Coordinates of C-alpha atoms and ligand atoms in Angstrom, one line a residue:
X236 CA -29.9 30.5 -117.1
X237 CA -30.9 33.9 -116.0
X238 CA -30.1 35.0 -112.5
X239 CA -33.0 36.4 -110.6
X240 CA -31.7 39.2 -108.4
X241 CA -33.1 40.3 -105.0
X242 CA -35.2 42.9 -106.9
X243 CA -37.3 40.2 -108.6
X244 CA -37.7 37.8 -105.7
X245 CA -40.3 37.8 -102.9
X246 CA -40.2 40.9 -100.7
X247 CA -40.7 40.6 -97.0
X248 CA -43.5 42.7 -95.5
X249 CA -42.2 46.2 -94.8
X250 CA -42.7 45.7 -91.1
X251 CA -40.5 42.6 -91.2
X252 CA -37.7 44.5 -93.0
X253 CA -37.9 47.1 -90.2
X254 CA -36.9 44.6 -87.6
X255 CA -33.4 44.9 -86.2
X256 CA -32.4 41.3 -85.5
X257 CA -31.9 40.1 -81.9
X258 CA -28.3 40.3 -80.8
X259 CA -27.3 37.3 -78.7
X260 CA -24.7 37.5 -75.9
X261 CA -21.2 36.8 -77.2
X262 CA -19.3 33.6 -76.3
X263 CA -16.2 34.4 -78.4
X264 CA -14.0 37.5 -79.1
X265 CA -13.6 39.1 -82.5
X266 CA -10.9 36.5 -83.5
X267 CA -13.2 33.6 -82.5
X268 CA -11.3 32.8 -79.3
X269 CA -13.8 31.4 -76.7
X270 CA -14.3 33.6 -73.6
X271 CA -16.2 33.3 -70.4
X272 CA -19.8 34.3 -71.1
X273 CA -21.0 36.9 -68.7
X274 CA -23.3 38.2 -71.5
X275 CA -26.4 36.0 -71.5
X276 CA -27.5 35.7 -67.8
X277 CA -27.1 31.9 -67.7
X278 CA -26.6 30.1 -64.4
X279 CA -22.8 30.0 -63.6
X280 CA -23.4 26.8 -61.4
X281 CA -24.8 25.0 -64.5
X282 CA -27.7 22.5 -64.2
X283 CA -28.8 20.6 -61.1
X284 CA -28.2 16.9 -60.9
X285 CA -31.9 16.0 -60.8
X286 CA -32.5 17.8 -64.1
X287 CA -29.5 16.3 -65.7
X288 CA -30.5 12.8 -64.7
X289 CA -34.1 13.3 -66.0
X290 CA -32.7 14.7 -69.2
X291 CA -30.4 11.7 -69.7
X292 CA -33.3 9.2 -69.1
X293 CA -35.7 10.9 -71.5
X294 CA -33.2 11.4 -74.2
X295 CA -33.0 7.6 -74.7
X296 CA -36.0 7.8 -76.9
X297 CA -35.4 10.1 -79.9
X298 CA -37.8 8.5 -82.4
X299 CA -41.1 9.5 -80.7
X300 CA -42.7 13.0 -80.7
X301 CA -42.8 14.7 -77.4
X302 CA -46.0 14.9 -75.4
X303 CA -47.8 17.7 -77.2
X304 CA -49.7 18.6 -74.0
X305 CA -46.6 18.6 -71.8
X306 CA -48.7 17.0 -69.0
X307 CA -46.0 16.1 -66.6
X308 CA -44.3 19.5 -66.9
X309 CA -47.5 21.4 -66.4
X310 CA -48.3 19.3 -63.3
X311 CA -44.8 19.9 -61.9
X312 CA -45.1 23.7 -62.5
X313 CA -48.7 23.8 -61.0
X314 CA -47.6 21.8 -58.0
X315 CA -44.7 24.1 -57.3
X316 CA -46.7 27.4 -57.4
X317 CA -50.2 26.2 -56.5
X318 CA -51.6 26.8 -60.0
X319 CA -54.2 25.1 -62.2
X320 CA -52.3 22.8 -64.6
X321 CA -54.7 23.5 -67.5
X322 CA -53.8 27.2 -67.4
X323 CA -50.1 26.6 -67.7
X324 CA -48.8 27.3 -71.3
X325 CA -45.4 26.4 -72.5
X326 CA -43.1 27.7 -75.3
X327 CA -39.9 27.2 -77.1
X328 CA -38.3 29.5 -74.6
X329 CA -40.4 32.2 -73.1
X330 CA -39.5 34.0 -76.3
X331 CA -42.1 31.9 -78.2
X332 CA -44.7 33.0 -75.6
X333 CA -43.8 36.7 -76.0
X334 CA -44.2 36.3 -79.7
X335 CA -47.5 34.4 -79.7
X336 CA -48.9 36.8 -77.1
X337 CA -48.3 39.7 -79.5
X338 CA -49.7 37.7 -82.5
X339 CA -52.8 36.7 -80.7
X340 CA -53.8 40.1 -79.5
X341 CA -52.2 42.7 -81.9
X342 CA -51.9 43.2 -85.6
X343 CA -51.2 45.9 -88.2
X344 CA -52.0 49.4 -86.9
X345 CA -52.3 48.3 -83.2
X346 CA -49.8 49.5 -80.6
X347 CA -47.7 47.5 -78.1
X348 CA -46.0 49.4 -75.2
X349 CA -42.7 48.5 -73.7
X350 CA -40.2 50.4 -71.5
X351 CA -37.2 52.3 -73.0
X352 CA -34.5 50.1 -71.5
X353 CA -36.4 46.8 -71.9
X354 CA -35.9 43.3 -73.4
X355 CA -35.3 43.7 -77.1
X356 CA -37.6 40.9 -78.0
X357 CA -40.7 43.0 -77.2
X358 CA -40.0 45.4 -80.1
X359 CA -39.3 42.4 -82.4
X360 CA -42.5 40.7 -81.3
X361 CA -44.5 43.9 -82.0
X362 CA -43.0 44.6 -85.4
X363 CA -43.3 40.9 -86.5
X364 CA -47.1 41.2 -86.4
X365 CA -47.1 44.7 -88.0
X366 CA -48.0 46.4 -84.7
X367 CA -46.3 49.7 -83.7
X368 CA -43.9 49.4 -80.8
X369 CA -44.5 52.4 -78.4
X370 CA -41.6 53.2 -76.0
X371 CA -42.4 54.4 -72.5
X372 CA -39.7 56.6 -70.8
X373 CA -37.9 55.1 -67.8
X374 CA -37.5 56.5 -64.3
X375 CA -33.9 56.1 -63.2
X376 CA -33.6 53.1 -65.6
X377 CA -36.6 51.4 -64.0
X378 CA -40.2 50.9 -65.1
X379 CA -42.2 54.1 -64.8
X380 CA -45.9 53.1 -64.4
X381 CA -47.1 56.6 -65.1
X382 CA -45.1 56.9 -68.3
X383 CA -46.5 53.6 -69.5
X384 CA -50.1 54.7 -68.7
X385 CA -49.4 58.0 -70.5
X386 CA -48.6 56.0 -73.7
X387 CA -52.0 54.1 -73.7
X388 CA -54.3 55.0 -76.6
X389 CA -57.4 53.4 -78.2
X390 CA -55.0 51.3 -80.3
X391 CA -53.0 49.8 -77.4
X392 CA -53.5 46.0 -77.3
X393 CA -50.5 44.7 -75.3
X394 CA -48.2 46.1 -72.6
X395 CA -44.9 44.2 -72.0
X396 CA -43.2 44.7 -68.6
X397 CA -40.2 42.6 -67.3
X398 CA -39.9 42.4 -63.6
X399 CA -37.1 42.3 -62.6
X400 CA -36.2 44.2 -65.8
X401 CA -33.5 43.3 -68.3
X402 CA -31.0 44.9 -69.0
X403 CA -31.3 47.2 -66.0
X404 CA -32.0 44.7 -63.2
X405 CA -34.6 47.1 -61.6
X406 CA -37.6 45.8 -59.8
X407 CA -41.2 47.2 -59.5
X408 CA -42.8 46.3 -56.2
X409 CA -46.2 44.6 -55.9
X410 CA -48.1 47.9 -55.4
X411 CA -46.7 49.4 -58.6
X412 CA -47.6 46.3 -60.6
X413 CA -51.1 46.4 -59.1
X414 CA -51.4 50.1 -59.9
X415 CA -50.4 49.4 -63.5
X416 CA -52.9 46.6 -63.9
X417 CA -55.7 48.6 -62.2
X418 CA -55.3 51.5 -64.6
X419 CA -55.2 49.5 -67.8
X420 CA -58.4 48.9 -69.8
X421 CA -59.5 45.3 -69.4
X422 CA -59.1 44.7 -73.2
X423 CA -55.4 45.4 -73.0
X424 CA -53.2 42.3 -72.3
X425 CA -50.6 43.0 -69.6
X426 CA -47.6 40.6 -70.1
X427 CA -45.5 40.4 -67.0
X428 CA -42.2 38.7 -68.0
X429 CA -40.7 37.2 -64.9
X430 CA -37.6 35.6 -66.4
X431 CA -35.6 36.6 -63.3
X432 CA -38.4 36.2 -60.6
X433 CA -36.6 33.2 -59.0
X434 CA -33.7 35.5 -58.1
X435 CA -36.0 37.6 -55.8
X436 CA -36.3 36.8 -52.1
X437 CA -39.6 35.2 -51.3
X438 CA -40.9 38.4 -49.6
X439 CA -40.3 40.4 -52.8
X440 CA -43.2 38.7 -54.7
X441 CA -44.5 41.3 -57.2
X442 CA -48.0 39.6 -57.1
X443 CA -48.0 38.9 -60.9
X444 CA -49.0 35.2 -60.5
X445 CA -51.8 36.2 -58.2
X446 CA -53.0 38.7 -60.8
X447 CA -52.8 36.1 -63.6
X448 CA -54.8 33.8 -61.3
X449 CA -57.7 36.2 -60.8
X450 CA -57.6 38.7 -63.7
X451 CA -58.7 38.0 -67.3
X452 CA -56.1 40.2 -69.0
X453 CA -52.7 39.2 -67.4
X454 CA -50.1 36.8 -68.8
X455 CA -47.1 35.9 -66.6
X456 CA -44.1 34.4 -68.4
X457 CA -41.3 32.5 -66.8
X458 CA -38.3 30.6 -68.2
X459 CA -36.1 27.5 -67.5
X460 CA -33.2 29.3 -69.2
X461 CA -32.0 31.4 -66.2
X462 CA -31.9 30.1 -62.6
X463 CA -32.9 26.5 -63.7
X464 CA -29.8 26.2 -65.9
X465 CA -31.6 24.8 -68.9
X466 CA -31.0 27.5 -71.6
X467 CA -29.9 24.9 -74.1
X468 CA -33.3 23.2 -74.1
X469 CA -35.4 26.4 -74.8
X470 CA -38.3 26.0 -72.4
X471 CA -40.5 28.8 -71.1
X472 CA -43.9 28.7 -69.4
X473 CA -46.7 31.1 -68.7
X474 CA -49.9 31.4 -66.7
X475 CA -53.1 33.2 -67.6
X476 CA -56.8 32.9 -67.8
X477 CA -58.2 29.8 -69.6
X478 CA -59.3 32.1 -72.5
X479 CA -55.8 33.5 -73.0
X480 CA -54.2 30.1 -72.7
X481 CA -56.6 28.7 -75.3
X482 CA -55.7 31.4 -77.8
X483 CA -52.0 30.8 -77.3
X484 CA -52.4 27.1 -77.8
X485 CA -53.9 27.8 -81.2
X486 CA -50.8 29.4 -82.5
X487 CA -47.9 27.8 -80.6
X488 CA -45.8 25.5 -82.7
X489 CA -47.0 21.9 -82.4
X490 CA -44.6 19.8 -80.2
X491 CA -42.9 23.0 -79.3
X492 CA -40.8 21.6 -76.4
X493 CA -38.7 18.5 -76.6
X494 CA -39.2 15.3 -74.6
X495 CA -35.9 15.5 -72.8
X496 CA -36.4 19.2 -72.1
X497 CA -39.9 18.6 -70.6
X498 CA -38.5 15.9 -68.3
X499 CA -35.5 18.0 -67.3
X500 CA -37.7 21.1 -66.7
X501 CA -40.2 19.1 -64.5
X502 CA -37.3 17.8 -62.4
X503 CA -35.7 21.3 -62.3
X504 CA -38.7 23.0 -60.9
X505 CA -39.1 20.5 -58.2
X506 CA -35.4 20.8 -57.2
X507 CA -35.9 23.7 -54.8
X508 CA -32.5 23.1 -53.2
X509 CA -30.7 23.8 -56.5
X510 CA -32.8 26.9 -57.0
X511 CA -32.1 28.2 -53.5
X512 CA -28.3 27.4 -53.8
X513 CA -28.3 29.3 -57.1
X514 CA -30.2 32.3 -55.6
X515 CA -27.8 32.4 -52.6
X516 CA -24.7 32.3 -54.8
X517 CA -26.2 35.1 -56.9
X518 CA -27.0 37.3 -53.9
X519 CA -23.5 37.0 -52.5
X520 CA -21.6 37.7 -55.7
X521 CA -24.0 40.4 -56.9
X522 CA -23.5 42.2 -53.6
X523 CA -19.7 41.7 -54.0
X524 CA -19.7 43.1 -57.5
X525 CA -21.9 46.1 -56.6
X526 CA -19.7 46.9 -53.6
X527 CA -16.6 46.8 -55.8
X528 CA -18.2 49.1 -58.3
X529 CA -19.4 51.5 -55.7
X530 CA -15.8 51.6 -54.3
X531 CA -14.8 52.9 -57.8
X532 CA -17.2 55.8 -57.5
X533 CA -14.3 58.3 -57.6
X534 CA -13.4 56.9 -61.0
X535 CA -17.0 57.5 -62.3
X536 CA -18.3 54.0 -61.9
X537 CA -21.7 53.3 -60.5
X538 CA -24.4 50.6 -60.8
X539 CA -28.1 50.5 -61.1
X540 CA -29.7 48.6 -58.1
X541 CA -30.2 45.0 -59.3
X542 CA -32.7 42.4 -58.3
X543 CA -31.6 39.9 -61.0
X544 CA -28.5 37.8 -61.9
X545 CA -26.7 40.7 -63.6
X546 CA -25.7 44.2 -62.8
X547 CA -25.8 47.3 -65.1
X548 CA -22.5 49.1 -64.5
X549 CA -22.3 52.8 -65.6
X550 CA -19.2 54.6 -66.6
X551 CA -19.1 58.3 -66.3
X552 CA -15.4 58.9 -65.8
X553 CA -12.2 58.6 -67.8
X554 CA -12.8 54.8 -68.3
X555 CA -15.6 54.5 -70.9
X556 CA -18.0 51.5 -71.1
X557 CA -16.5 50.7 -74.5
X558 CA -13.0 50.6 -73.3
X559 CA -14.0 48.5 -70.2
X560 CA -15.9 46.1 -72.6
X561 CA -12.9 45.7 -74.8
X562 CA -10.5 45.3 -71.8
X563 CA -12.7 42.6 -70.2
X564 CA -13.0 40.8 -73.6
X565 CA -9.2 41.0 -74.0
X566 CA -8.9 39.4 -70.5
X567 CA -11.4 36.6 -71.5
X568 CA -14.7 37.9 -70.4
X569 CA -17.7 38.7 -72.6
X570 CA -20.1 41.2 -71.1
X571 CA -22.9 43.2 -72.8
X572 CA -22.2 46.7 -74.1
X573 CA -25.5 48.0 -75.3
X574 CA -25.2 51.2 -77.4
X575 CA -27.9 49.8 -79.7
X576 CA -30.3 49.8 -76.8
X577 CA -29.5 53.4 -75.9
X578 CA -27.0 52.5 -73.2
X579 CA -23.6 53.5 -74.6
X580 CA -22.3 54.3 -71.1
X581 CA -23.1 51.0 -69.5
X582 CA -22.1 47.4 -69.4
X583 CA -24.4 44.6 -68.3
X584 CA -22.4 42.0 -66.4
X585 CA -23.9 38.6 -65.6
X586 CA -23.1 37.3 -62.1
X587 CA -20.6 34.4 -62.7
X588 CA -18.6 32.2 -60.4
X589 CA -16.6 33.5 -57.4
X590 CA -13.4 33.3 -59.4
X591 CA -14.9 35.2 -62.3
X592 CA -16.4 37.9 -60.1
X593 CA -13.1 38.5 -58.2
X594 CA -11.2 38.7 -61.5
X595 CA -13.7 41.0 -63.2
X596 CA -13.7 43.3 -60.1
X597 CA -9.8 43.4 -60.2
X598 CA -9.8 44.2 -63.9
X599 CA -12.3 47.0 -63.5
X600 CA -10.2 48.4 -60.6
X601 CA -7.0 48.3 -62.7
X602 CA -8.7 49.8 -65.8
X603 CA -10.5 52.5 -63.8
X604 CA -7.4 53.6 -61.8
X605 CA -5.2 53.6 -64.9
X606 CA -7.5 55.6 -67.1
Ligands
PLP225 C1 -33.6 35.7 -70.8 C2 -34.9 36.4 -70.9 C3 -36.1 35.7 -71.4 C4 -36.1 34.3 -71.6 O1 -35.8 33.8 -72.7 P1 -36.0 32.3 -73.1 O2 -36.6 32.4 -74.4 O3 -37.0 31.7 -72.1 O4 -34.7 31.6 -73.0 C5 -37.3 36.4 -71.4 N1 -37.4 37.7 -71.0 C6 -36.3 38.3 -70.5 C7 -36.5 39.7 -70.0 C8 -35.1 37.7 -70.5 O5 -34.0 38.4 -70.1

């Protein structure tokens, strides 16, 4: 039997080979020892009781395909935010929605804009369809509307913006989002990724859902993976014009969200008490961590202002981000060190439990003062 080497086998398209695979947050150290995961922005309080109960009920039937139209989930989402159920789209995580948005509106030779310190899936989504990812410079780690607009060309088809942004935690207020939308050609799809919107205070609404309600070229994406504590079930949702939603339905995977996941998500979105408790916990321990980092300013530590459930901590003194990353890992905490995303001097730390945050702050203090 002759062995067919890689040379003779099928070759991926060159734009697929150019993709650097997504790097998930670590849950174990190099030796495989499990560590506390402050690396994936999950809810440290877990999942609410209503969602867990709905999940348990729906998981009794494993033999039947899920509702392909996710009717109950769309109704629950629409009721929560005053939206039209028919214009709610759903995906296997909001990741699927980001990918199908790129596929529906861009192809080889087209351009897709995202910010420099942005969510790494945008670049993957652009490359996957053969489009060119175009990187807009940041302003103090945050989204710079003028820099994005300066990147627009005849070939621009999609603009991805996360608000709050990941991995920086920065937030663009309503007026900036409105200014970005107003200056974009109407044939460009503006995707506003609101994976962390539930962590904002109600008065901080960036107006994205209202834009998606009235404008033909805005897609808002949300997720059940973060504040709703359902990351294991992979459910995201989006809102846009009927035309955009119709295009996305054509290419989403059939039966893309599970039965138990749909039931759990519908219960989770109605459980406003759980969402508020999670937001309140996050606010308290984010403030705590930020204050602790600020107190280490004389050791070169600082943080980027965060509106999300994580903080980007910068290391400009004797203690490097890499050493802090390794020291925290050694002590049992996985954080995100992001040299691959152009942030070798920073760690992204998810807001965890009170105990975890006190311990992480103590470890940072000890490492910084010892360095
Ligand atoms: C976590 C995250 C998502 C959500 O991913 P899911 O696929 O819904 O789990 C989307 N965008 C950003 C910016 C994120 O950080």
